[in-house]
XYZ file of C-alpha atoms in Angstrom:
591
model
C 52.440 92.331 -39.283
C 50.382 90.289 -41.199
C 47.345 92.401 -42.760
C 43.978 92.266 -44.691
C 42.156 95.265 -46.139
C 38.909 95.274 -48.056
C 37.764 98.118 -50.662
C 34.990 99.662 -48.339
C 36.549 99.176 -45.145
C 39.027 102.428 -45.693
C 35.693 104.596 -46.748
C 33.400 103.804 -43.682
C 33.241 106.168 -41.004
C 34.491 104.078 -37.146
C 31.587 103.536 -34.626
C 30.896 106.884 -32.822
C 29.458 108.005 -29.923
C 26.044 108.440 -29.781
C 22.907 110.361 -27.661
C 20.579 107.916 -25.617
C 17.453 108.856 -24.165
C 18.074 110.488 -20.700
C 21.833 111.549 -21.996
C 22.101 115.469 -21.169
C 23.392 117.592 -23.821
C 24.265 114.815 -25.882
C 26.033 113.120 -24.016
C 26.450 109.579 -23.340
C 24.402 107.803 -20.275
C 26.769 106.396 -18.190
C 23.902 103.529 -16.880
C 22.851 102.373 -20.456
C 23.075 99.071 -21.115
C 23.362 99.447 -24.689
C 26.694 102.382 -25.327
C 28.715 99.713 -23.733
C 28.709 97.494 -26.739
C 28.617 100.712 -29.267
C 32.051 100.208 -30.069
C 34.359 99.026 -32.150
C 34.749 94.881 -32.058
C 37.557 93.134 -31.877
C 38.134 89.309 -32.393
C 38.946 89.122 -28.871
C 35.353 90.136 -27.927
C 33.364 87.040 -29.769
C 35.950 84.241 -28.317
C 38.427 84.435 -31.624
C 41.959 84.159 -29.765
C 43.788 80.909 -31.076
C 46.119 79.828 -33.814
C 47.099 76.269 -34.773
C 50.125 76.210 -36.900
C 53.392 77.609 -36.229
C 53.700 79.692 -39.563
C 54.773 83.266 -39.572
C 51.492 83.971 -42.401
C 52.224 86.617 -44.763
C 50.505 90.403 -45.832
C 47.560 89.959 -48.317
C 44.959 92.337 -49.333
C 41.298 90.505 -50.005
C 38.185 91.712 -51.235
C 40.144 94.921 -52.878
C 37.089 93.820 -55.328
C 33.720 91.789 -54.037
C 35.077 89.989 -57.632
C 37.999 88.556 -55.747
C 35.439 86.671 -53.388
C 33.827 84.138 -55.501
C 30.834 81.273 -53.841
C 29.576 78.897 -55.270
C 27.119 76.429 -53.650
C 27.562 72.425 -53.251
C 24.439 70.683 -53.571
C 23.403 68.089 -52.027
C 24.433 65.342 -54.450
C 28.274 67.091 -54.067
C 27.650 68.725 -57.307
C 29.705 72.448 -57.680
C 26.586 75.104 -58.425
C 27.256 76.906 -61.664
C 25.382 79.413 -63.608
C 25.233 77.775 -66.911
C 21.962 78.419 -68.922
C 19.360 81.120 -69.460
C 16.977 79.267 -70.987
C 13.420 78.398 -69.799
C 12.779 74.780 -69.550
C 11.045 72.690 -72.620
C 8.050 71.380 -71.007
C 5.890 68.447 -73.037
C 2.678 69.448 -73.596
C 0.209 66.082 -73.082
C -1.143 65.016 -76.540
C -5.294 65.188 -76.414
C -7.141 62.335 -76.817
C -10.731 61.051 -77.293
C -10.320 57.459 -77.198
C -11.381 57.435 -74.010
C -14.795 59.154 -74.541
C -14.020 61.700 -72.397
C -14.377 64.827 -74.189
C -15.939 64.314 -77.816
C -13.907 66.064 -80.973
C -16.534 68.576 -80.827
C -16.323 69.537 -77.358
C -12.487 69.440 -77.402
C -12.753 71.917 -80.642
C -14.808 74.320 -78.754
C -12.853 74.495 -75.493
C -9.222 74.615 -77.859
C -11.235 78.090 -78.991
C -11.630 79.714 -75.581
C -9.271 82.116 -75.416
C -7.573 83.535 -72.165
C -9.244 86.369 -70.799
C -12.536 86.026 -72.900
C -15.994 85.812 -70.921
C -16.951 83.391 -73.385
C -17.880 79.576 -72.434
C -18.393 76.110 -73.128
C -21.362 73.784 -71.968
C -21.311 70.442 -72.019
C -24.556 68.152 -70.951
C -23.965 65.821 -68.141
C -27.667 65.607 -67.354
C -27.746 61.922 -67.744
C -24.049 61.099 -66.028
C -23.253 59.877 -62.811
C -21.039 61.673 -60.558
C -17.780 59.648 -61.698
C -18.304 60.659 -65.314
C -18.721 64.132 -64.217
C -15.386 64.162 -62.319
C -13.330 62.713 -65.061
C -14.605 65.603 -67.553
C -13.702 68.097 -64.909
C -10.315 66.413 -64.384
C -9.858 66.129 -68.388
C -10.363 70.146 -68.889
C -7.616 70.712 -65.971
C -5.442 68.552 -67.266
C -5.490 69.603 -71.107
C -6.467 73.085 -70.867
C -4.735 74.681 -67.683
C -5.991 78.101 -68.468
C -9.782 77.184 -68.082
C -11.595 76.530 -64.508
C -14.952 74.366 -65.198
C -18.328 73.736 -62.443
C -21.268 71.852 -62.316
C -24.587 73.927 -63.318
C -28.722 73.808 -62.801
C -29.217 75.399 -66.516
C -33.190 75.274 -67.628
C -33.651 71.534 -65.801
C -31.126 70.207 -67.480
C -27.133 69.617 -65.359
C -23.946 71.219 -67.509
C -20.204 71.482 -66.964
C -19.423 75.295 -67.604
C -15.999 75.503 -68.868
C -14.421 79.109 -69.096
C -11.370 80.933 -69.082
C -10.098 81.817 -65.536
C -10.895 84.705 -63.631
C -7.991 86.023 -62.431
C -5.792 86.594 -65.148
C -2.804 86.550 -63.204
C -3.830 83.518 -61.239
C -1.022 81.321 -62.877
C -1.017 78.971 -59.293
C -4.562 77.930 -60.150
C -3.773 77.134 -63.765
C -0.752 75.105 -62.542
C -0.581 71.656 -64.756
C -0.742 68.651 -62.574
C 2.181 67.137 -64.358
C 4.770 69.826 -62.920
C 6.545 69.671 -59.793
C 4.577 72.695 -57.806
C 8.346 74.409 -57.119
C 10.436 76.344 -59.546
C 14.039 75.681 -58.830
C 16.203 78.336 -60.378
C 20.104 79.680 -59.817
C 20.556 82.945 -58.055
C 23.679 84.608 -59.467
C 24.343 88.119 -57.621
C 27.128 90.329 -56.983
C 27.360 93.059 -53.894
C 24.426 91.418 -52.217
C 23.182 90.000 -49.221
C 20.685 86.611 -50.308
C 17.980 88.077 -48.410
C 17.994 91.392 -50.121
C 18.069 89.658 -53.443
C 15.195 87.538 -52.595
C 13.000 90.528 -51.796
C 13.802 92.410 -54.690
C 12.727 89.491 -57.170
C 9.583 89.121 -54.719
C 8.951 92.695 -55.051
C 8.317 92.864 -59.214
C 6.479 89.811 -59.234
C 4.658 90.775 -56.002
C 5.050 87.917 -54.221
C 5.856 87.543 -50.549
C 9.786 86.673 -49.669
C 8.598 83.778 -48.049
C 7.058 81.929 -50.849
C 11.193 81.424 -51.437
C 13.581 78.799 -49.471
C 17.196 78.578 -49.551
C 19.959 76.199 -48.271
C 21.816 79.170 -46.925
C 22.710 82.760 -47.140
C 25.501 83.849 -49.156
C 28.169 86.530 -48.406
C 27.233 90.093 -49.489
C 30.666 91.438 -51.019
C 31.069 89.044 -53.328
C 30.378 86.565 -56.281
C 28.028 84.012 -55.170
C 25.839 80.944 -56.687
C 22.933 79.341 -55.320
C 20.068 77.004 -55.746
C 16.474 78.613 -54.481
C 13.246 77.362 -54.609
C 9.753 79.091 -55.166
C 5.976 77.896 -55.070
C 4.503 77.464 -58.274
C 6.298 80.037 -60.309
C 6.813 79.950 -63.650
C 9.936 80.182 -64.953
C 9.175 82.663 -67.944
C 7.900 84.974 -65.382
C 11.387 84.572 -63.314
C 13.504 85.062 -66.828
C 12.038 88.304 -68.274
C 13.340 90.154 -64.904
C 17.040 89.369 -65.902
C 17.055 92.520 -68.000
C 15.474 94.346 -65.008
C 17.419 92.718 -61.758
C 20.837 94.508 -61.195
C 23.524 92.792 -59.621
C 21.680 89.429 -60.081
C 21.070 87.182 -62.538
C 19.056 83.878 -62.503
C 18.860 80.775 -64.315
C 19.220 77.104 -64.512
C 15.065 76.711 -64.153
C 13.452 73.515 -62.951
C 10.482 72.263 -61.779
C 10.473 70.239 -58.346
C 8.036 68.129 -56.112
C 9.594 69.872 -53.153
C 11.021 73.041 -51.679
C 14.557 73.927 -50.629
C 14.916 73.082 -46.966
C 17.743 75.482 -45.180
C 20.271 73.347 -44.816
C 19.982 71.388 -48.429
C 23.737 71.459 -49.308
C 26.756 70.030 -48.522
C 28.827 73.274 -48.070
C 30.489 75.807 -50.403
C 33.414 75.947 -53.157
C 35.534 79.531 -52.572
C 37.763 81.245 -55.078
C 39.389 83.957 -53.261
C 42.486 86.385 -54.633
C 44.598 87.968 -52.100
C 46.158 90.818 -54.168
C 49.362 92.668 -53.403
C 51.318 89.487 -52.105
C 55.061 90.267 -50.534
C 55.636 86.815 -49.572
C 58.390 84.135 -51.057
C 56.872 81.457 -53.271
C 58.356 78.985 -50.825
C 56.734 80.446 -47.710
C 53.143 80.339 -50.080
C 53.707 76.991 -50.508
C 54.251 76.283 -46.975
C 51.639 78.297 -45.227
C 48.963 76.059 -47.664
C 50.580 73.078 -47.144
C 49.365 73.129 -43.382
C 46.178 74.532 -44.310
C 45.656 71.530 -46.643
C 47.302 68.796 -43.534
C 46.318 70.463 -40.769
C 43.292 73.061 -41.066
C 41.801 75.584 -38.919
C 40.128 76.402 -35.846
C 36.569 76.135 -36.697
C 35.047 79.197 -35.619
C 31.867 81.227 -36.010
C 33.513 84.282 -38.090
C 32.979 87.884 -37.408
C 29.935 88.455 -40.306
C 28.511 85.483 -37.725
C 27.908 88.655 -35.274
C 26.713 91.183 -37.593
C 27.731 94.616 -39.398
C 26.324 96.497 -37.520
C 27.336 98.528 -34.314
C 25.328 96.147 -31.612
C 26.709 92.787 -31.736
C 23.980 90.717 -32.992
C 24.590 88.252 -29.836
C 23.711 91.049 -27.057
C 20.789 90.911 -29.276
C 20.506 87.214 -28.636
C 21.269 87.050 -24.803
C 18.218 89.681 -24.279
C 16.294 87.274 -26.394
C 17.401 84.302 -24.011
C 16.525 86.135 -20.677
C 13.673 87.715 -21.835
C 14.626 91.151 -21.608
C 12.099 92.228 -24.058
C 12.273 96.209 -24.284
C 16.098 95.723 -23.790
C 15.823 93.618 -27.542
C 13.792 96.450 -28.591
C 16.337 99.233 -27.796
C 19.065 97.043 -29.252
C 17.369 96.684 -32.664
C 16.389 100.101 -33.062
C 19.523 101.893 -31.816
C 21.009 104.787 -33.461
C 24.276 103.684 -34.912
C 27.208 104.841 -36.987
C 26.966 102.848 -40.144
C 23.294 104.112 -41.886
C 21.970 106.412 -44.449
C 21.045 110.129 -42.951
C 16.955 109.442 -43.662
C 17.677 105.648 -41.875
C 19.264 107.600 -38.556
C 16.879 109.957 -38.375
C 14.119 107.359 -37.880
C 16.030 105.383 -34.921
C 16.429 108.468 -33.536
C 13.157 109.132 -33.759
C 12.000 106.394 -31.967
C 15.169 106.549 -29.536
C 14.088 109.815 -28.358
C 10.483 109.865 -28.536
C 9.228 106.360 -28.904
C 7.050 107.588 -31.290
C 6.743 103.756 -33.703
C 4.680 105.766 -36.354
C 6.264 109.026 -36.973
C 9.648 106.630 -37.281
C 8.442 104.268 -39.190
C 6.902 107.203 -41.246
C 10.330 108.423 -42.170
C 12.157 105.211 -42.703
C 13.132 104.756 -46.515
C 13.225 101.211 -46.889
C 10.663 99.824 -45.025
C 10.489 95.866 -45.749
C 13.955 95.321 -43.127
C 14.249 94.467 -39.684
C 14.057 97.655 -38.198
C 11.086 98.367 -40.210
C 9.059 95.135 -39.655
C 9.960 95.578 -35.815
C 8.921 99.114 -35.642
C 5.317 98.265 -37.607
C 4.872 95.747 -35.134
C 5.397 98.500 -32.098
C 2.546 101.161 -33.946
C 0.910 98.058 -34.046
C 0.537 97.535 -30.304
C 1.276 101.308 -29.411
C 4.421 100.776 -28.354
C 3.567 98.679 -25.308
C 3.443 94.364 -26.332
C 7.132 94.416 -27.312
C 6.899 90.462 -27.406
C 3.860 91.169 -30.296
C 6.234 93.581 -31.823
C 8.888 91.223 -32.258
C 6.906 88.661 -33.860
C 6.457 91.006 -37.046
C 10.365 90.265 -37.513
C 10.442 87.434 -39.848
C 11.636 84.379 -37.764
C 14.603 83.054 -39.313
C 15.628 86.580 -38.379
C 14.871 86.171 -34.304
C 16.426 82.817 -34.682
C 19.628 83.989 -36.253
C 20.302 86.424 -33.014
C 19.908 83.279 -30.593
C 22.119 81.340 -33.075
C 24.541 84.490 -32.450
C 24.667 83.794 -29.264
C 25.089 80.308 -29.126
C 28.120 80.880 -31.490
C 29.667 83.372 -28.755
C 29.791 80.553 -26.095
C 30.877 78.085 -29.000
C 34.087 80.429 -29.635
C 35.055 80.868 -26.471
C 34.738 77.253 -25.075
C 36.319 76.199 -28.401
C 39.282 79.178 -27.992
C 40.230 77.505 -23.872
C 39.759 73.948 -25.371
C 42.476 74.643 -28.046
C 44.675 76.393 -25.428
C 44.843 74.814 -22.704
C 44.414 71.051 -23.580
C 45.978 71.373 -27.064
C 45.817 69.914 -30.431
C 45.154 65.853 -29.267
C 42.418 64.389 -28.300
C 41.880 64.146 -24.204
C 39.128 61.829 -22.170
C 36.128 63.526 -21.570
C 36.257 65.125 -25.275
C 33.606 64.676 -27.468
C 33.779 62.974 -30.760
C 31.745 61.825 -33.811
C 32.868 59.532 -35.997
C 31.359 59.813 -39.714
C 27.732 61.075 -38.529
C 26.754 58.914 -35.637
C 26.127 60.800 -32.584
C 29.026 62.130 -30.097
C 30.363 60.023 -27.744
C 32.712 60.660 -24.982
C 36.240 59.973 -25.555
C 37.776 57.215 -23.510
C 41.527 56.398 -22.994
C 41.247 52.534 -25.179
C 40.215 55.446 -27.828
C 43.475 57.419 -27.717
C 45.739 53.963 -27.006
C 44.204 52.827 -30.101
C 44.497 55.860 -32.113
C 40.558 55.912 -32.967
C 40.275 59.566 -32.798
C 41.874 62.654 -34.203
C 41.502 66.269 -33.492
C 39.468 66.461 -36.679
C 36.446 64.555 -35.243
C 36.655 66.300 -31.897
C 33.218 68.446 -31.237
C 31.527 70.655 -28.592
C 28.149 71.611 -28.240
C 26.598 74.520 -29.060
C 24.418 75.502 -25.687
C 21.067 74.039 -25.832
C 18.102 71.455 -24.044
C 19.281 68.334 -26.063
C 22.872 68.257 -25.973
C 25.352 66.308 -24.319
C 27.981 68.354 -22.936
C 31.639 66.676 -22.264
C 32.244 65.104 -19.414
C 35.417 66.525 -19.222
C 35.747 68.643 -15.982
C 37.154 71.460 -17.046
C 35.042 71.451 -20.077
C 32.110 71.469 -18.057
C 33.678 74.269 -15.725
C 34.255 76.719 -18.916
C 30.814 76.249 -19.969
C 29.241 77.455 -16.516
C 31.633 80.319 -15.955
C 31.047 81.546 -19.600
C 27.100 81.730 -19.307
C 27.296 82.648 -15.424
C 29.247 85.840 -16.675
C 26.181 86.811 -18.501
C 23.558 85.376 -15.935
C 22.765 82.207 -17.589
C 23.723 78.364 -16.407
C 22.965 75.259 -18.145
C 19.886 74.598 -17.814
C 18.418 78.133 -18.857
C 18.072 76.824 -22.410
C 15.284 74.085 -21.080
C 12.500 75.988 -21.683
C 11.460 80.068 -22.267
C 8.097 81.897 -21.542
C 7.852 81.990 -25.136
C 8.503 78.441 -27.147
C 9.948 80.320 -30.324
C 13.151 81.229 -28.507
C 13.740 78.382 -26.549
C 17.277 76.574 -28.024
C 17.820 72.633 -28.881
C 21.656 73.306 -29.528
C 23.780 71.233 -31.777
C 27.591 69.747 -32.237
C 30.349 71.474 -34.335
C 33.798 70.275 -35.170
C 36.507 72.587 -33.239
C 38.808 72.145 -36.219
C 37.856 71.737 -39.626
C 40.222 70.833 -42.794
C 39.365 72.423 -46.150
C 39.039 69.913 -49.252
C 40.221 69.975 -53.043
C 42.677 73.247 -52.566
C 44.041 74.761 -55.565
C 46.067 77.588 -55.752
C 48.028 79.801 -57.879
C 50.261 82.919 -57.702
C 48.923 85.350 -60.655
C 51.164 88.680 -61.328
C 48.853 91.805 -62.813
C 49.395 95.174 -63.162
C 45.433 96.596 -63.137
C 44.125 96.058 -59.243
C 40.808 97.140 -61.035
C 40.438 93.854 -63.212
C 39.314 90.538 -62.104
C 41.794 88.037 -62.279
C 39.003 84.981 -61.824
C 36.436 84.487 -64.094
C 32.768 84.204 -62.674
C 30.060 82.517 -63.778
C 28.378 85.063 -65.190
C 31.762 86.415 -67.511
C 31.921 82.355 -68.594
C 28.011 82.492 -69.929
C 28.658 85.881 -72.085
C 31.616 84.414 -73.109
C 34.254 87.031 -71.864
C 38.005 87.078 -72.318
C 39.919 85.692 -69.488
C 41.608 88.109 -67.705
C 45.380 88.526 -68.929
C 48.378 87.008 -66.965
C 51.573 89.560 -68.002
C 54.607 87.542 -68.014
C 56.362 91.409 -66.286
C 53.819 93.020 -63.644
C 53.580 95.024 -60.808
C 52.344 93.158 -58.393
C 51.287 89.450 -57.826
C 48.152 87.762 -56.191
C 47.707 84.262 -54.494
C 44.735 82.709 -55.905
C 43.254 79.735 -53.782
C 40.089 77.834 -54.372
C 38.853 75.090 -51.698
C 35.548 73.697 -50.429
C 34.043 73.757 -47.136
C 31.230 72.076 -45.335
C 28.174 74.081 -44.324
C 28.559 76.021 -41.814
C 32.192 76.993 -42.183
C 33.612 80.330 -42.554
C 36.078 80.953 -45.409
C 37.576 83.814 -43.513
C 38.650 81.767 -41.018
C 41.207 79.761 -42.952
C 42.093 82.732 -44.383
C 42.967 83.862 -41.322
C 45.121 80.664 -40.286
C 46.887 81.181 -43.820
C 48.130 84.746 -43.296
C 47.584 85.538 -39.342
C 45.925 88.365 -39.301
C 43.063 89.751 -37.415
C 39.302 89.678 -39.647
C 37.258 92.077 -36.987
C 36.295 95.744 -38.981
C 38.038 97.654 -36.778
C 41.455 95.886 -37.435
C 41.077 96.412 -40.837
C 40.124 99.795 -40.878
C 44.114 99.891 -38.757
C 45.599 98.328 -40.923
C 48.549 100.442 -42.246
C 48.691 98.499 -45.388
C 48.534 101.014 -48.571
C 46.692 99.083 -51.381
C 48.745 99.039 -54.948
C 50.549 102.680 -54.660
């Protein structure tokens, strides 16, 4: 049996049973909506079924260490992310001149003297200048001293400029030079963390909000990741002298930029992955990536797409879609398995009393979903649950109807694969290059037009075009029927934020540029890839014994956004990627 263990997988505790409001003694209510999806997930129960090659796959053991799952970023321009440089940018300062008449030598001396902070100032007569002079004196101080604010004054008769130093001391926005992009640009190097969680811990020394930050796209948690994000009008020597204070995150590579990051600003992601503890021959490696490289995988939404936690994160979606607001509520404040003591006290709190503030009271962290959400209830007393979920950030609502789109997306895309195979049929729908889909017709397959790699199928939604294959069609109806749904109940929603436009994925996908290597070690502790941060302190490469132990398959590719690495890893090796099936697996790691 073909196998994959991670590190933290054999220390968590499995999904247990737990007490619901009305449940006697304990026990669990038999008529609760919510215990039935308190268990343990399987593949199987988000639409992952389906293989695509014929290859045995092999026993591998990934993410021993979150070092053996290296990310880095593609940007836009196709350009590999890498942490490369501390460094604050050199910014030219403007040379000051008075050829213009501006600002006289005098004037400029005085202002050069105003130190930030001081209360002392500067006035300059204007009494006999029209309003266009005046304006170009005011725009000359902002544009050669940034850390002075100036205004028009009534002083004894006579009309001044007041120039002084700002203030707000910390008010670097309004000090911003015109001549810099209003967006700081930086890296994001972290290790063992969600993006999001990094993100709010930067925010929360500098005191900004989280959403003064954009993003392409959130990275995984257990690993090594690399990322462009953007921020308004920070400066980058504020961003660099936290790098002695972050932990497990390191930034760099600062910029200036016109513009924000837009989700959805890259062109995908580069992996280096190590699969320790190989057993396999060298020439079954070879051909188990050889039809990884020709062939591909089924593109599915992987299991992180559904969430950690014990409630499937696209029950949380479907409750979303049909409205069920107090149902959404119980979901996202459940008791479950997989939380600190203090953090299960508060759900229970609120599970058993509904009490919002004496929860929220006891919740440690309180800037995360179940805190914004349970604010939002004290808020409103418990009663306007759709008020309560709009303290949830957005992106965060959205991501639970994305969920649930996904679900459908899998399962279509799991009967498609297995019951009409591998080629092309009419009624599919394809897109060639980026043009929109179009329905397959049989002069496409006689002429060989198409291939399995440009086949796609909706995601649910008011502005797609589903395929016009029948029993396409049929399998999308039956799918949302089972959970009360049809076509058409993505067309609109009592409330516009939840309402769904859907979108077009590929149902097989081929990774690009593969490497790979078979590396034999002895230490399981070590890293056996170098990140990005080990290159910039200049650190030894880890050591390749010519005699050792064990050996590990090292592969790098890239993938478009979107994609989930640990789906082609599960084409390569044929193994299952849900938490429970890991937390099975009878694999012992390096005895």
């Amino acid at each position: 049996m073909s196998s994959i263990v991670e590190e933290t997988d054999l220390q968590e505790p499995a999904a247990k049973k737990i007490k619901l409001e009305g449940s006697p003694k304990g026990e669990v209510n038999p008529d609760s909506k919510v215990e039935e999806i308190i268990q343990p997930r399987g593949e199987s129960d988000v639409g992952i079924t389906e293989y695509i090659s014929s290859h045995a796959g092999f026993s591998g053991i990934l993410k021993y260490r979150f070092s053996d799952f290296i990310v880095h970023e593609i940007d836009t321009e196709g350009n590999v992310v890498h942490l490369t440089t501390l460094e604050c940018p050199q910014e030219e300062v403007p040379e000051i001149e008075s050829s213009s008449g501006v600002l006289s030598e005098e004037v400029m001396s005085q202002l050069g003297a105003l130190k930030k902070g001081s209360k002392e100032t500067v006035s300059i007569d204007v009494t006999d200048l029209d309003k266009a002079a005046r304006k170009a004196i005011h725009q000359a101080i902002r544009q050669n001293y940034s850390h002075l604010m100036s205004d028009t004054r009534e002083e004894e008769g006579r009309k001044v400029i007041v120039a002084q130093p700002q203030g707000n001391p910390k008010g670097q926005r309004s000090q911003w030079p015109p001549t810099r992009g209003n967006y700081l640009h930086f890296i994001l190097y972290k290790e063992n963390l969600d993006t999001m969680d990094a993100i709010a811990k930067i925010a929360g020394h500098i005191r900004m909000n989280p959403s003064s930050f954009s993003y392409a796209g959130t990275k995984d948690r257990r690993a090594k990741t690399t990322q462009w994000v953007a921020v308004y009008r920070l400066k980058a020597e504020t961003l660099a002298k936290l790098n002695h204070k972050l932990r497990n995150m390191t930034t760099g590579n600062y910029t200036y930029k016109p513009a924000p990051l837009k989700f959805g600003d890259s062109l995908g992601n580069r992996f280096t992955l190590v699969l320790r503890d190989v057993r396999a021959p060298r020439e079954e490696l070879v051909s188990a990536v050889e039809v990884l490289k020709t062939l591909g995988f089924i593109n599915y939404y992987g299991m992180q797409r559904f969430g950690n936690a014990d409630v499937p994160t696209h029950k949380i979606g479907l409750a979303l879609i049909t409205q069920q607001w107090e149902e959404v509520v119980k979901l996202i404040l459940q008791p479950r398995s997989s939380t600190s003591d203090m953090f299960e006290k508060a759900l229970r709190i609120w599970s058993e009393t509904r009490d919002a503030e004496k929860a929220w009271d006891v919740l440690p962290v309180k800037s995360c979903i179940e805190g914004h959400l349970l604010r939002g209830l004290k808020s409103s007393n418990g009663k306007d649950y759709v008020k309560a979920l709009g303290f949830i950030a957005r992106n965060t609502r959205l991501m639970y109807l994305h969920s649930y789109q996904s679900y459908v997306w899998n399962r279509v895309t799991s009967r498609r694969i297995k019951e009409l195979g591998l080629k092309p049929v009419v009624g599919d729908l394809w897109q060639p290059d980026k043009e929109d889909p179009r329905t397959v017709t049989e002069e496409d397959i006689a002429q060989g037009k198409v291939t399995i790699h440009q086949i796609v199928l909706p995601l649910p939604g008011h502005s797609v075009t589903y395929p016009q294959h029948p029993e396409l069609m049929t399998w999308y109806q039956e799918i949302l029927a089972q959970d009360g749904l049809t076509l058409t109940s993505f067309d609109t929603n009592a409330v516009k934020t939840y309402a769904l436009c859907g979108t077009y994925r590929n149902i097989v996908t081929l990774p690009s540029n593969v490497e790979w290597d078979l590396v034999p070690y002895d230490d399981p502790a070590l890293p056996l890839f170098p990140s990005d941060l080990d290159l910039l302190n200049n650190l030894p490469q880890p050591e390749r014994p010519e005699q050792a132990k064990h050996k590990a398959l090292t592969i790098q590719f890239s993938l478009g956004t979107g994609s989930y690495a640990t789906m082609a890893l599960r084409e390569l090796l044929k193994m299952d990627t849900s938490h429970a099936a890991l937390k099975e697996s009878s694999v012992k790691i390096h005895q």
